[in-house]
Short mmCIF file of C-alpha atoms and ligand atoms in Angstrom, two decimals:
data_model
loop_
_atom_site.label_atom_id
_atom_site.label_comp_id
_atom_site.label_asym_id
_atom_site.label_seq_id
_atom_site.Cartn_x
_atom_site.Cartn_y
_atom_site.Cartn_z
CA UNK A 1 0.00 0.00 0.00
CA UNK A 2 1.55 3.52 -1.18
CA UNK A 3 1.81 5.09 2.53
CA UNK A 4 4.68 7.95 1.48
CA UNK A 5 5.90 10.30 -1.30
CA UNK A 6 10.15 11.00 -1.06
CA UNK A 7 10.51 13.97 -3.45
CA UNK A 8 13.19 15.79 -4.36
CA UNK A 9 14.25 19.18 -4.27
CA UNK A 10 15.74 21.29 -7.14
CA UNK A 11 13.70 21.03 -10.65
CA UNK A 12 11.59 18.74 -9.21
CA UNK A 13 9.42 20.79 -6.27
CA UNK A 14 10.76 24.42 -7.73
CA UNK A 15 12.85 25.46 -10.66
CA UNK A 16 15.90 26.54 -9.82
CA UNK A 17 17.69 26.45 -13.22
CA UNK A 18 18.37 30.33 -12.84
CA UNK A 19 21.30 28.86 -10.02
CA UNK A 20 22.12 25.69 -11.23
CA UNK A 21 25.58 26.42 -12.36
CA UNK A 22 25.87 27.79 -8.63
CA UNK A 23 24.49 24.86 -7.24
CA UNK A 24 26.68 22.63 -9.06
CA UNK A 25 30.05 24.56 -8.42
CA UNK A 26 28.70 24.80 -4.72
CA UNK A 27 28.75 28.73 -4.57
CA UNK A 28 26.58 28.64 -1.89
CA UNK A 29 26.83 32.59 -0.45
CA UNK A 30 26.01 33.57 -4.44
CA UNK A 31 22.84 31.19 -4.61
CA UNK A 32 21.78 32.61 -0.95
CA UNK A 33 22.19 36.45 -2.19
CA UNK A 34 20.39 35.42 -5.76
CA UNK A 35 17.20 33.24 -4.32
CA UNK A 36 14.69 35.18 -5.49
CA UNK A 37 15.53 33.60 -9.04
CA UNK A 38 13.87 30.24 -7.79
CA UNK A 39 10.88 30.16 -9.20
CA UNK A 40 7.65 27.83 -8.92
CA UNK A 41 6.77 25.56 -11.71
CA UNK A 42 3.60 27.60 -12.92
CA UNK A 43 2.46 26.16 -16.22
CA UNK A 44 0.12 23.75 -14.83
CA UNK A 45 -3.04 23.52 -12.99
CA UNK A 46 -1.18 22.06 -9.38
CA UNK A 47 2.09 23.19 -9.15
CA UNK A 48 4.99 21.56 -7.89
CA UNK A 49 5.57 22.97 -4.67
CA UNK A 50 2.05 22.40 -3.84
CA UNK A 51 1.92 18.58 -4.49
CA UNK A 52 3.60 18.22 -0.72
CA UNK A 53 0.61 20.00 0.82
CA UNK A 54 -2.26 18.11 -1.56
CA UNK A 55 -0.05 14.56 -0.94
CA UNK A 56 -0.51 15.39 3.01
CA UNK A 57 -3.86 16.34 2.59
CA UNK A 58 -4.86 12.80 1.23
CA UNK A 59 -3.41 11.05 4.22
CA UNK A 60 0.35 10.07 2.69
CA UNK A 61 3.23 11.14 4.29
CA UNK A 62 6.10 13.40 2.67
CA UNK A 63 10.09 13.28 2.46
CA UNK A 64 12.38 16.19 1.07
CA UNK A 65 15.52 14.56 -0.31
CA UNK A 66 17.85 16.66 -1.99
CA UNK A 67 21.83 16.75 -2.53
CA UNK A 68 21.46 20.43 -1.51
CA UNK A 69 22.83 21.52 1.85
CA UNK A 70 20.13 21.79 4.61
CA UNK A 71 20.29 25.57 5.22
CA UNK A 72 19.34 25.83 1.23
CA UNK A 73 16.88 23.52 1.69
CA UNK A 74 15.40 24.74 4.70
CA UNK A 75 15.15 28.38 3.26
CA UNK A 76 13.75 27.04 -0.32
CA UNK A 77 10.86 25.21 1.73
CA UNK A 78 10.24 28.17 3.95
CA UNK A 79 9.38 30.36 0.29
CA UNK A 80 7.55 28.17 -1.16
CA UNK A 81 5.26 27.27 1.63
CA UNK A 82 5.85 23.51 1.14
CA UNK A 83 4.90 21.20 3.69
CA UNK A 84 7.08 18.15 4.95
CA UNK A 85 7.11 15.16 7.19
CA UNK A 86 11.15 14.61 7.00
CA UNK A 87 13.91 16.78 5.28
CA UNK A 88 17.28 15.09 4.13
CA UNK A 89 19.59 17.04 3.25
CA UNK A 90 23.50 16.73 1.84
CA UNK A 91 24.92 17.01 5.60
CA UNK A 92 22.48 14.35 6.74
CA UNK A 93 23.99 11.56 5.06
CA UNK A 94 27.46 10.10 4.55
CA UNK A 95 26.47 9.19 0.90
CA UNK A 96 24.30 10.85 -1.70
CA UNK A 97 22.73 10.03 -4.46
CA UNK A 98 22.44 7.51 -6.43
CA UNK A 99 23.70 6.00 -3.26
CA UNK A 100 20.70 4.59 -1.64
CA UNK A 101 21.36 5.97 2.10
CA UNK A 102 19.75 9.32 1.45
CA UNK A 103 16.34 7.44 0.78
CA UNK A 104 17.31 4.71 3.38
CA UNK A 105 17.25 7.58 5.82
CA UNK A 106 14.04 9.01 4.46
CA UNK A 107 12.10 5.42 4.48
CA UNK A 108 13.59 5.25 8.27
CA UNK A 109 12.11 8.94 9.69
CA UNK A 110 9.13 8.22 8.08
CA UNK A 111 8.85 4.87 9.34
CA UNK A 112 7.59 3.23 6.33
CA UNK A 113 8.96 0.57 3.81
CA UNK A 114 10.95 0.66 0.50
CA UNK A 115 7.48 -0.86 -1.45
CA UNK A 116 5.55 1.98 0.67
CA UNK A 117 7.14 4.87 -1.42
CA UNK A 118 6.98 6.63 -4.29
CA UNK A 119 10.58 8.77 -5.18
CA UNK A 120 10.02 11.50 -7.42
CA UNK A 121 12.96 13.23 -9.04
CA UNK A 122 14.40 15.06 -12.24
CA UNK A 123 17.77 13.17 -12.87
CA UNK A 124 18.53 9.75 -13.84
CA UNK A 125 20.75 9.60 -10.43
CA UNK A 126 17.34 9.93 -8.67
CA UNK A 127 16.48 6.88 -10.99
CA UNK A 128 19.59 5.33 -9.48
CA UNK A 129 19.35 5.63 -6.16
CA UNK A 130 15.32 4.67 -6.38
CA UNK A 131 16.68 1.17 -8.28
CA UNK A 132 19.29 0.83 -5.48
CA UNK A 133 17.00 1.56 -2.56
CA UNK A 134 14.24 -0.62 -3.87
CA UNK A 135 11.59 1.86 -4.60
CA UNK A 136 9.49 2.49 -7.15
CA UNK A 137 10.86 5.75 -9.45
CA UNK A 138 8.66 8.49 -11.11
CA UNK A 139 10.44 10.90 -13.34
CA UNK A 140 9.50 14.54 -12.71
CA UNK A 141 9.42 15.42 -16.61
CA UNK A 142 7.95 18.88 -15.77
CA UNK A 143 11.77 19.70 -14.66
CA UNK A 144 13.98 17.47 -16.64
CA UNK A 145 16.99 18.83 -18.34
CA UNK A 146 18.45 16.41 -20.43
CA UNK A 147 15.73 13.44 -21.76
CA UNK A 148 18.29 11.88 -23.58
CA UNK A 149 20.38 11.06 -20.44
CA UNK A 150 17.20 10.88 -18.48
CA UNK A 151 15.80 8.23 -21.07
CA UNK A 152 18.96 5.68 -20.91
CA UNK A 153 18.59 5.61 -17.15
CA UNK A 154 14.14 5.52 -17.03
CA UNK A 155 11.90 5.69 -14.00
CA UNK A 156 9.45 3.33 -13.81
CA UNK A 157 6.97 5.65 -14.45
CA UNK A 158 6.95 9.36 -16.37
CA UNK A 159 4.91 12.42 -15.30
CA UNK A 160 5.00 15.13 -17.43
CA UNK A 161 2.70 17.44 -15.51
CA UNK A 162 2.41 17.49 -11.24
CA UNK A 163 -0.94 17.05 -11.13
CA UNK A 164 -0.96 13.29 -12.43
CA UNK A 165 1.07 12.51 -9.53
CA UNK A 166 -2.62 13.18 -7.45
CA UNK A 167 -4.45 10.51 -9.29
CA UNK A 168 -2.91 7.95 -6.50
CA UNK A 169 -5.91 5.09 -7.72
CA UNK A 170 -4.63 5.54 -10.91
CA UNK A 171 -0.34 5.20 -10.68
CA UNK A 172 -0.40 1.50 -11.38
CA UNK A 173 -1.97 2.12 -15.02
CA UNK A 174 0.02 5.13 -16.13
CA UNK A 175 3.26 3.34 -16.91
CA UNK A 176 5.18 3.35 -20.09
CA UNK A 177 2.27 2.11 -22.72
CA UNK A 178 4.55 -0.47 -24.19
CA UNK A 179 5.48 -1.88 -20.64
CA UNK A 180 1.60 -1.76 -19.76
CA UNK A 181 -0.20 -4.00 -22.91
CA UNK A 182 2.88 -6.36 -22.60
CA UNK A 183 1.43 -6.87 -18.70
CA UNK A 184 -1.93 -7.00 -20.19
CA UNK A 185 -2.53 -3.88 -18.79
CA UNK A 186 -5.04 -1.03 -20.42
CA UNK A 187 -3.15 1.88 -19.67
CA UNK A 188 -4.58 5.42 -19.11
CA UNK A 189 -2.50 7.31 -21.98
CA UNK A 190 -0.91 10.54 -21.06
CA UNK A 191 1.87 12.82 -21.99
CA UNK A 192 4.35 10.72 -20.18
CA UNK A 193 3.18 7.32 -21.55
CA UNK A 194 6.19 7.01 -23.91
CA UNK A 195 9.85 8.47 -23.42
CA UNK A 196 11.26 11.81 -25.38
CA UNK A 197 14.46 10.44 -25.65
CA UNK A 198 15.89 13.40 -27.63
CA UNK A 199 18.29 13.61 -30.92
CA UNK A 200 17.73 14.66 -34.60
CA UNK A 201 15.46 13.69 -35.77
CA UNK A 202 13.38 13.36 -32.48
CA UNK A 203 13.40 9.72 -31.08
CA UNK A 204 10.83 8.23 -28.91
CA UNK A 205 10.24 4.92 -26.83
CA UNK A 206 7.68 3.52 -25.86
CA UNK A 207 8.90 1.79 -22.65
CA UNK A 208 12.26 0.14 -21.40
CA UNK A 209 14.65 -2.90 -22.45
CA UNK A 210 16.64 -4.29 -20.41
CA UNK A 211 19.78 -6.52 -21.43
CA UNK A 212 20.16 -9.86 -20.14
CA UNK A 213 23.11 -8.74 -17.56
CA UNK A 214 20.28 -5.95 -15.90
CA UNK A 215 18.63 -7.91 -12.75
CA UNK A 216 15.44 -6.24 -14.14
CA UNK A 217 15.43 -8.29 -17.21
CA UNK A 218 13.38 -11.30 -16.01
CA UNK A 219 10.76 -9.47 -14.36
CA UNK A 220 10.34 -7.35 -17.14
CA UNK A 221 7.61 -8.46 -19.92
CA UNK A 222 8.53 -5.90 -22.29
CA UNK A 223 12.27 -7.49 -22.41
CA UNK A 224 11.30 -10.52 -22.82
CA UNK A 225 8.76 -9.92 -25.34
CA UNK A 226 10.94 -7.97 -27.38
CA UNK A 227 13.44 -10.71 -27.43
CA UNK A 228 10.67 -12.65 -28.59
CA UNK A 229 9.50 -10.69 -31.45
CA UNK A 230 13.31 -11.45 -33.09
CA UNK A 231 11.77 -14.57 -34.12
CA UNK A 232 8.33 -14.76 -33.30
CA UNK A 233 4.77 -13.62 -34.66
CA UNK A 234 2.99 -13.68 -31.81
CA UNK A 235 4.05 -10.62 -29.55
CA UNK A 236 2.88 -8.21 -33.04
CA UNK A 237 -0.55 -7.89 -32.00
CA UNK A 238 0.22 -6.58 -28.60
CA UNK A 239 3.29 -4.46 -29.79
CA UNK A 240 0.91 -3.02 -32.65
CA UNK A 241 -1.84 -1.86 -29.90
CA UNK A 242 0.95 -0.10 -28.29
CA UNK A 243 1.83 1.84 -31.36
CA UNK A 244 -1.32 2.98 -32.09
CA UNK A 245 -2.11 4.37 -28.57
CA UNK A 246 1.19 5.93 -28.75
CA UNK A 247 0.15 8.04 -31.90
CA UNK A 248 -3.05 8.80 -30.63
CA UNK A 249 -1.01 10.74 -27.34
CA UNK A 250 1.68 12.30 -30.00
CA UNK A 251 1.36 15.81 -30.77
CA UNK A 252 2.21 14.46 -34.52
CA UNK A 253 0.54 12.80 -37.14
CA UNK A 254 2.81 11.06 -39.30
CA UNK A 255 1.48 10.54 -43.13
CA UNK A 256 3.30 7.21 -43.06
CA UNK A 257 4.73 4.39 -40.73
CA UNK A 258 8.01 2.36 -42.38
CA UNK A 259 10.31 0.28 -40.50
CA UNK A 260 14.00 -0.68 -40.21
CA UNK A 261 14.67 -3.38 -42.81
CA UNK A 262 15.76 -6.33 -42.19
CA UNK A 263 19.76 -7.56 -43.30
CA UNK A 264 19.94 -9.44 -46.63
CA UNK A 265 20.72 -12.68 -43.72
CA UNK A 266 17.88 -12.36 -42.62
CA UNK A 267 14.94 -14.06 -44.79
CA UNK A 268 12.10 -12.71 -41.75
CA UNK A 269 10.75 -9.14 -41.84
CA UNK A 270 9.80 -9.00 -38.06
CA UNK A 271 7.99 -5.87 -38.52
CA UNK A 272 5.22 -7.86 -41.67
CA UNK A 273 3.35 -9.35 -38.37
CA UNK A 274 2.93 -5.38 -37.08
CA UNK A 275 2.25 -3.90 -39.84
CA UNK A 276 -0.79 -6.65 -40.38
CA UNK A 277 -1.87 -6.01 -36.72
CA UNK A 278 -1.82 -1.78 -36.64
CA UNK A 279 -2.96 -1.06 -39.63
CA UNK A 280 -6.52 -1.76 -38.61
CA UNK A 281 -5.82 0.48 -35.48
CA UNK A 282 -4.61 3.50 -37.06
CA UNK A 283 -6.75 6.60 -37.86
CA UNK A 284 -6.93 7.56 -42.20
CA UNK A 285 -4.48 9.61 -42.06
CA UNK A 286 -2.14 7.15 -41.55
CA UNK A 287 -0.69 4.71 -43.95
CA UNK A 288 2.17 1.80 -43.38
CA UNK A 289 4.51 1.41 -46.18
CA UNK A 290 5.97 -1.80 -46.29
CA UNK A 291 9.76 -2.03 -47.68
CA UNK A 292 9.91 1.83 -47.67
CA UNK A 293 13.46 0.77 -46.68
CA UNK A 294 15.30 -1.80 -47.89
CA UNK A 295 19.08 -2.69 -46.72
CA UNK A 296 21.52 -3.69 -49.86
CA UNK A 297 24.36 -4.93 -48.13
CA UNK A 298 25.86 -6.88 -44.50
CA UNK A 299 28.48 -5.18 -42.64
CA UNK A 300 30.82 -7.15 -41.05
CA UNK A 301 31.50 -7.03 -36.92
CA UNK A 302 29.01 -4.22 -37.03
CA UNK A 303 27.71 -4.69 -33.08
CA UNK A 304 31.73 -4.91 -32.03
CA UNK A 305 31.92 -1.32 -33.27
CA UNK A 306 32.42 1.65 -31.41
CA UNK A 307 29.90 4.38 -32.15
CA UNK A 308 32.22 6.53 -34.48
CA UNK A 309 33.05 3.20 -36.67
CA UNK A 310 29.63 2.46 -37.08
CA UNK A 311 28.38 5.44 -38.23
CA UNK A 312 31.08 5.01 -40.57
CA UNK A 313 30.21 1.35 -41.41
CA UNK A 314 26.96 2.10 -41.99
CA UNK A 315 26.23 4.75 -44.37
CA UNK A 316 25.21 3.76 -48.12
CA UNK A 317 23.85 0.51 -46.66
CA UNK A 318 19.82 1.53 -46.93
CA UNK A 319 18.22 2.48 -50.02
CA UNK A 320 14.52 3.53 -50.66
CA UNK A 321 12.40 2.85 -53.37
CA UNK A 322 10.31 5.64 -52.66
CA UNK A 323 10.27 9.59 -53.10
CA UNK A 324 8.38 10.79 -49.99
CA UNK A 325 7.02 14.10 -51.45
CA UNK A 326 6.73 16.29 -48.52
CA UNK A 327 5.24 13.55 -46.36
CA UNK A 328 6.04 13.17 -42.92
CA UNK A 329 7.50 9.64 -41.68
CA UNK A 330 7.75 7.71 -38.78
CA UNK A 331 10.20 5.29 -38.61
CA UNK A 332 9.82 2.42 -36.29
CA UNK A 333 12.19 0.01 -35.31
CA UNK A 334 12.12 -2.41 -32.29
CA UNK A 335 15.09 -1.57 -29.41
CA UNK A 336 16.47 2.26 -29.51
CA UNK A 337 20.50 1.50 -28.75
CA UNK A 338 23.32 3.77 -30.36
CA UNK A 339 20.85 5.04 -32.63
CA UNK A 340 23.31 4.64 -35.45
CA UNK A 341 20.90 2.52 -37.91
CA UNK A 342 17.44 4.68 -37.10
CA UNK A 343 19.44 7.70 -38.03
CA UNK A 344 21.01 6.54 -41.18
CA UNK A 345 17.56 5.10 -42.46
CA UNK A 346 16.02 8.53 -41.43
CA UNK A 347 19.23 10.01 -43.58
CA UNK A 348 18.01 8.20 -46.51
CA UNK A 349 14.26 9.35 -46.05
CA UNK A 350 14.80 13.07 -45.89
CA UNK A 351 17.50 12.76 -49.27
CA UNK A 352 14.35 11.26 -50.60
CA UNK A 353 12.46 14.18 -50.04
CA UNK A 354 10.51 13.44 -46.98
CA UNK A 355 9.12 16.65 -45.29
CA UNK A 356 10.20 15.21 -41.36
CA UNK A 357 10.75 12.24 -39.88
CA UNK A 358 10.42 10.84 -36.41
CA UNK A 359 11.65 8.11 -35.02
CA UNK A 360 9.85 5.14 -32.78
CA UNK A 361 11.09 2.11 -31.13
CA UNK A 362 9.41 0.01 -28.58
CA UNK A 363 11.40 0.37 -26.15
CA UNK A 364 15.51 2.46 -25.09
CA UNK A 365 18.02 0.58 -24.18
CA UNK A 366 18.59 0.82 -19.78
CA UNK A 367 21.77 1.24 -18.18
CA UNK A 368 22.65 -1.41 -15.72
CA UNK A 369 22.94 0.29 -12.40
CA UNK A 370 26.31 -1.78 -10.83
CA UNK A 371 26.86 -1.48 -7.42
CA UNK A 372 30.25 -2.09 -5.74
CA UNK A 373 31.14 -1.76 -2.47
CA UNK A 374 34.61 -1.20 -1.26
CA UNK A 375 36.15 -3.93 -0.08
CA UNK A 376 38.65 -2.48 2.36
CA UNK A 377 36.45 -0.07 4.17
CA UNK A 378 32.52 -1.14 2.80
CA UNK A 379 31.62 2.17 1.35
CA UNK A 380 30.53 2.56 -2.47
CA UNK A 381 32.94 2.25 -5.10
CA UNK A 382 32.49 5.09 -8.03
CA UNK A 383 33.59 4.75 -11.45
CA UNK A 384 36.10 7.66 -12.04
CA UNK A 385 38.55 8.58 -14.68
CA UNK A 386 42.24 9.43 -14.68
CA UNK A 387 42.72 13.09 -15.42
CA UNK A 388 45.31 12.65 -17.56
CA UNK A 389 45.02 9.59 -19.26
CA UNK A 390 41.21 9.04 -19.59
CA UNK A 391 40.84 5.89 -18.05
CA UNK A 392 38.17 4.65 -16.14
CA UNK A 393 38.55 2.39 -12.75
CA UNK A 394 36.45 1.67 -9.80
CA UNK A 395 37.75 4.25 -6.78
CA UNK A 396 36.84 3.98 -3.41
CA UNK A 397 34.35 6.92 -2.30
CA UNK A 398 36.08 7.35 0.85
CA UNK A 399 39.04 8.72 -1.91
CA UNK A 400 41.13 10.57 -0.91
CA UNK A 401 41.39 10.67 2.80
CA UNK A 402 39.32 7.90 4.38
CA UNK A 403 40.45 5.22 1.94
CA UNK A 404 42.49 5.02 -1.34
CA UNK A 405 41.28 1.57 -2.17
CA UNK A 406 40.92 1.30 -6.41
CA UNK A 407 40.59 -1.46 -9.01
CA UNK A 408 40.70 -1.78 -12.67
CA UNK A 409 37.10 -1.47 -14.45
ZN1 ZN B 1 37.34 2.15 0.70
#
C-alpha cells in the first residue's frame, strides 16, 4: 500500500535552473544572495511545490531529499510554503545520491517501507538511487533537463505534468504504454506514456529494455517480449496496440509508418506481423509502407563497433524505393541502442524528399545500475577517470582521505 511520497528538491518541487551552475560549483553565499531567481513551476493547474501540501492532505506522508545543503533547503521550503514530514539534506547523510542511504534515511524517519514509497525526481541519479533503494521511481518530466540522459537511465513511471502525480488510484496504469499492454494492462495514456528520448530527428520509446546482464530483465515483460518478437509472430498484436495508442497521445501525425529493414541474412521481416496487426488500429491519415526501406548490403562485426566506426560502417547501406514528397514519416524500429541505424535510415528518407521524420522504437536501451562496495572499508565504489590519461577504474568513495582503495574497471 503507497503510505509515502520522497521527493526531491531542485527542478523537481521548484525550478531553480536560474542557479544551477551555482548549485553545481557549490557557490553557496552567491545562490543565498540570488534566491529570489527560484521560481515555482507555474504552467500547470497544481504546481509543484504544492503537491507536498495536496499529498498530506490525502493522508500520505512526505520526504524532502535533496543533494542540496540543509540551510538551502530549509530556506527554499520556507518560500515556497511547502509542507514536509522529513527533510534530508547533503549534511544528513554520509552518501548521496544515487547512493541509496539518502532514501534509506528518508524510508527510516518516516517509518515506512521501501514498497511503501513513491521517489520522485528530475535526474537519472534519482532513478539510481530509487533502483538501489528498492523503490518504485517516477520521473519529474515537468523539470527534466536532459531526456536523452534521463531516457537511458528511465523511471518506472513518467509524469510530465504534477498534477498526475494526485491521481494515487490511478499510478499502477500510467506506466510506459509499451510496458503496460505487454502486462496485459489497459493503460490510461498521457503525456508521459512514452519516453522523449531526444536527438535529430526526435526519437521516442515507448517503454524500457533491459539486457540480459540488468537484474530487471526477467521481471520485465517488455524485455522478454521484445526478445521474442526477433523470431516470433505472436508478440505483433500486442506491440501493434501499443503503437497505435502511442500516436493517438503524440502531438504528430505522421502521413506514413516504415520500419528498419531487415539484413539481406535475414529471410524474416519481423515488422510484416505489425504492420498486419496496426494497420486496422490507425486513424486515415495514416498509412504503413511496407519495404519503404530496404538494406543492400551486410556489414561485417558491425555490433563490435564503437559508435564513431559504425556510423562510418553504416552509411550507403539503406536504399529507398520511394520519393516521400513532402510527407512526414515515422520510422519504427524495435530496441532504440546507439541510434546509429534509425538515423542513417532517417538520412536516406529526408535525401528522398521526406518533409520530417520521427523516429519510434518500442522500447531504449537501460543502463545497468552496478553497485560495488569497497572492499577495504565497505563504502561505495564510483567509477572515475584518470585526469590525464582518460581511463576509467572503480575508486573507493572514501578517496582521498578515508580510503584510497581502487581497481581496474
Ligand atoms: Zn574504501
Amino acid at each position: 500500500m503507497l503510505k509515502a511520497f520522497i521527493i526531491d528538491l531542485d527542478m523537481t518541487l521548484v525550478d531553480s535552473s536560474a542557479l544551477e551552475d551555482w548549485r553545481h560549483l557549490k557557490f553557496w553565499s552567491h545562490v543565498m544572495a540570488n534566491l529570489d531567481q527560484v521560481k515555482p513551476f507555474t504552467f500547470s493547474s497544481v504546481s509543484a511545490h504544492e503537491l507536498p501540501a495536496r499529498l498530506r492532505k490525502s493522508g500520505l506522508k512526505v520526504a524532502v531529499v535533496t543533494s542540496s545543503p540543509r540551510f538551502y533547503a530549509e530556506e527554499i521550503l520556507k518560500r515556497f510554503n511547502i509542507e514536509f514530514d522529513a527533510l534530508v539534506a547533503y549534511d544528513d547523510t554520509e552518501q548521496h545520491k544515487p547512493d541509496p542511504e539518502p532514501i534509506n534515511k528518508a524510508l527510516e524517519l518516516l517509518g515506512v517501507q521501501a514498497g511503501e514509497v513513491v521517489h520522485v525526481g528530475d535526474a537519472a541519479i534519482d532513478v539510481q538511487a530509487s533502483y538501489h533503494a528498492g523503490v518504485f521511481s517516477v520521473g519529474a518530466g515537468w523539470g527534466v533537463q536532459n531526456f536523452d540522459a534521463l531516457s537511458s537511465a528511465a523511471p518506472d513511471a513518467l509524469f510530465m505534468y504534477p498534477r498526475t502525480l494526485l491521481k494515487l488510484d490511478e499510478l499502477a496504469l500510467r506506466g510506459y504504454v509499451a510496458e503496460s499492454y505487454a502486462l496485459d494492462i489497459q493503460p490510461k495514456v498521457h503525456a508521459g506514456s512514452f519516453l522523449p528520448c531526444g536527438g535529430t530527428p526526435p526519437r521516442y520509446a515507448l517503454g524500457r529494455y533491459f539486457p540480459r546482464e540488468d537484474s530487471r530483465h526477467a521481471t520485465s515483460k517488455l524485455s522478454n517480449l521484445l526478445l521474442e518478437f526477433k523470431n516470433s509472430d505472436d508478440p505483433a498484436g500486442t506491440l501493434a496496440k501499443a503503437l497505435a495508442s502511442f500516436l493517438t497521445r503524440l502531438d504528430w501525425t505522421p502521413d506514413y509508418i516504415v520500419s528498419v529493414p531487415p539484413k539481406p541474412s535475414q529471410d524474416r521481416d519481423r515488422f510484416s506481423a505489425l504492420f498486419d496487426a496496426v494497420e486496422p488500429l490507425l486513424s486515415d491519415d495514416t498509412h504503413v509502407i511496407r519495404n519503404g526501406l530496404q538494406c543492400e548490403k551486410e556489414i561485417e562485426g558491425y555490433k563490435g563497433m564503437r559508435a564513431l566506426e559504425r556510423a562510418t560502417a553504416i552509411r550507403g547501406v539503406f536504399v529507398s524505393p520511394y520519393t516521400w514528397a513532402n510527407d512526414r514519416v515515422l520510422l519504427l524500429d524495435d530496441v532504440l541502442t546507439t541510434g546509429e541505424t534509425v538515423a542513417e535510415c532517417a538520412r536516406v528518407l529526408l535525401a528522398n524528399a521526406a518533409a520530417e521524420v520521427r523516429i519510434a522504437a518500442f522500447a531504449r536501451d537501460q543502463q545497468v545500475f552496478a553497485r560495488k562496495l569497497c572492499p577495504a572499508c565497505n563504502r561505495p565504489m564510483r567509477v572515475r577517470t584518470n585526469g590525464t590519461t582518460g581511463t576509467r577504474f572503480w575508486g573507493c568513495s572514501g578517496w582521498p582521505h578515508e580510503c584510497q582503495h581502487t581497481e581496474n574497471l
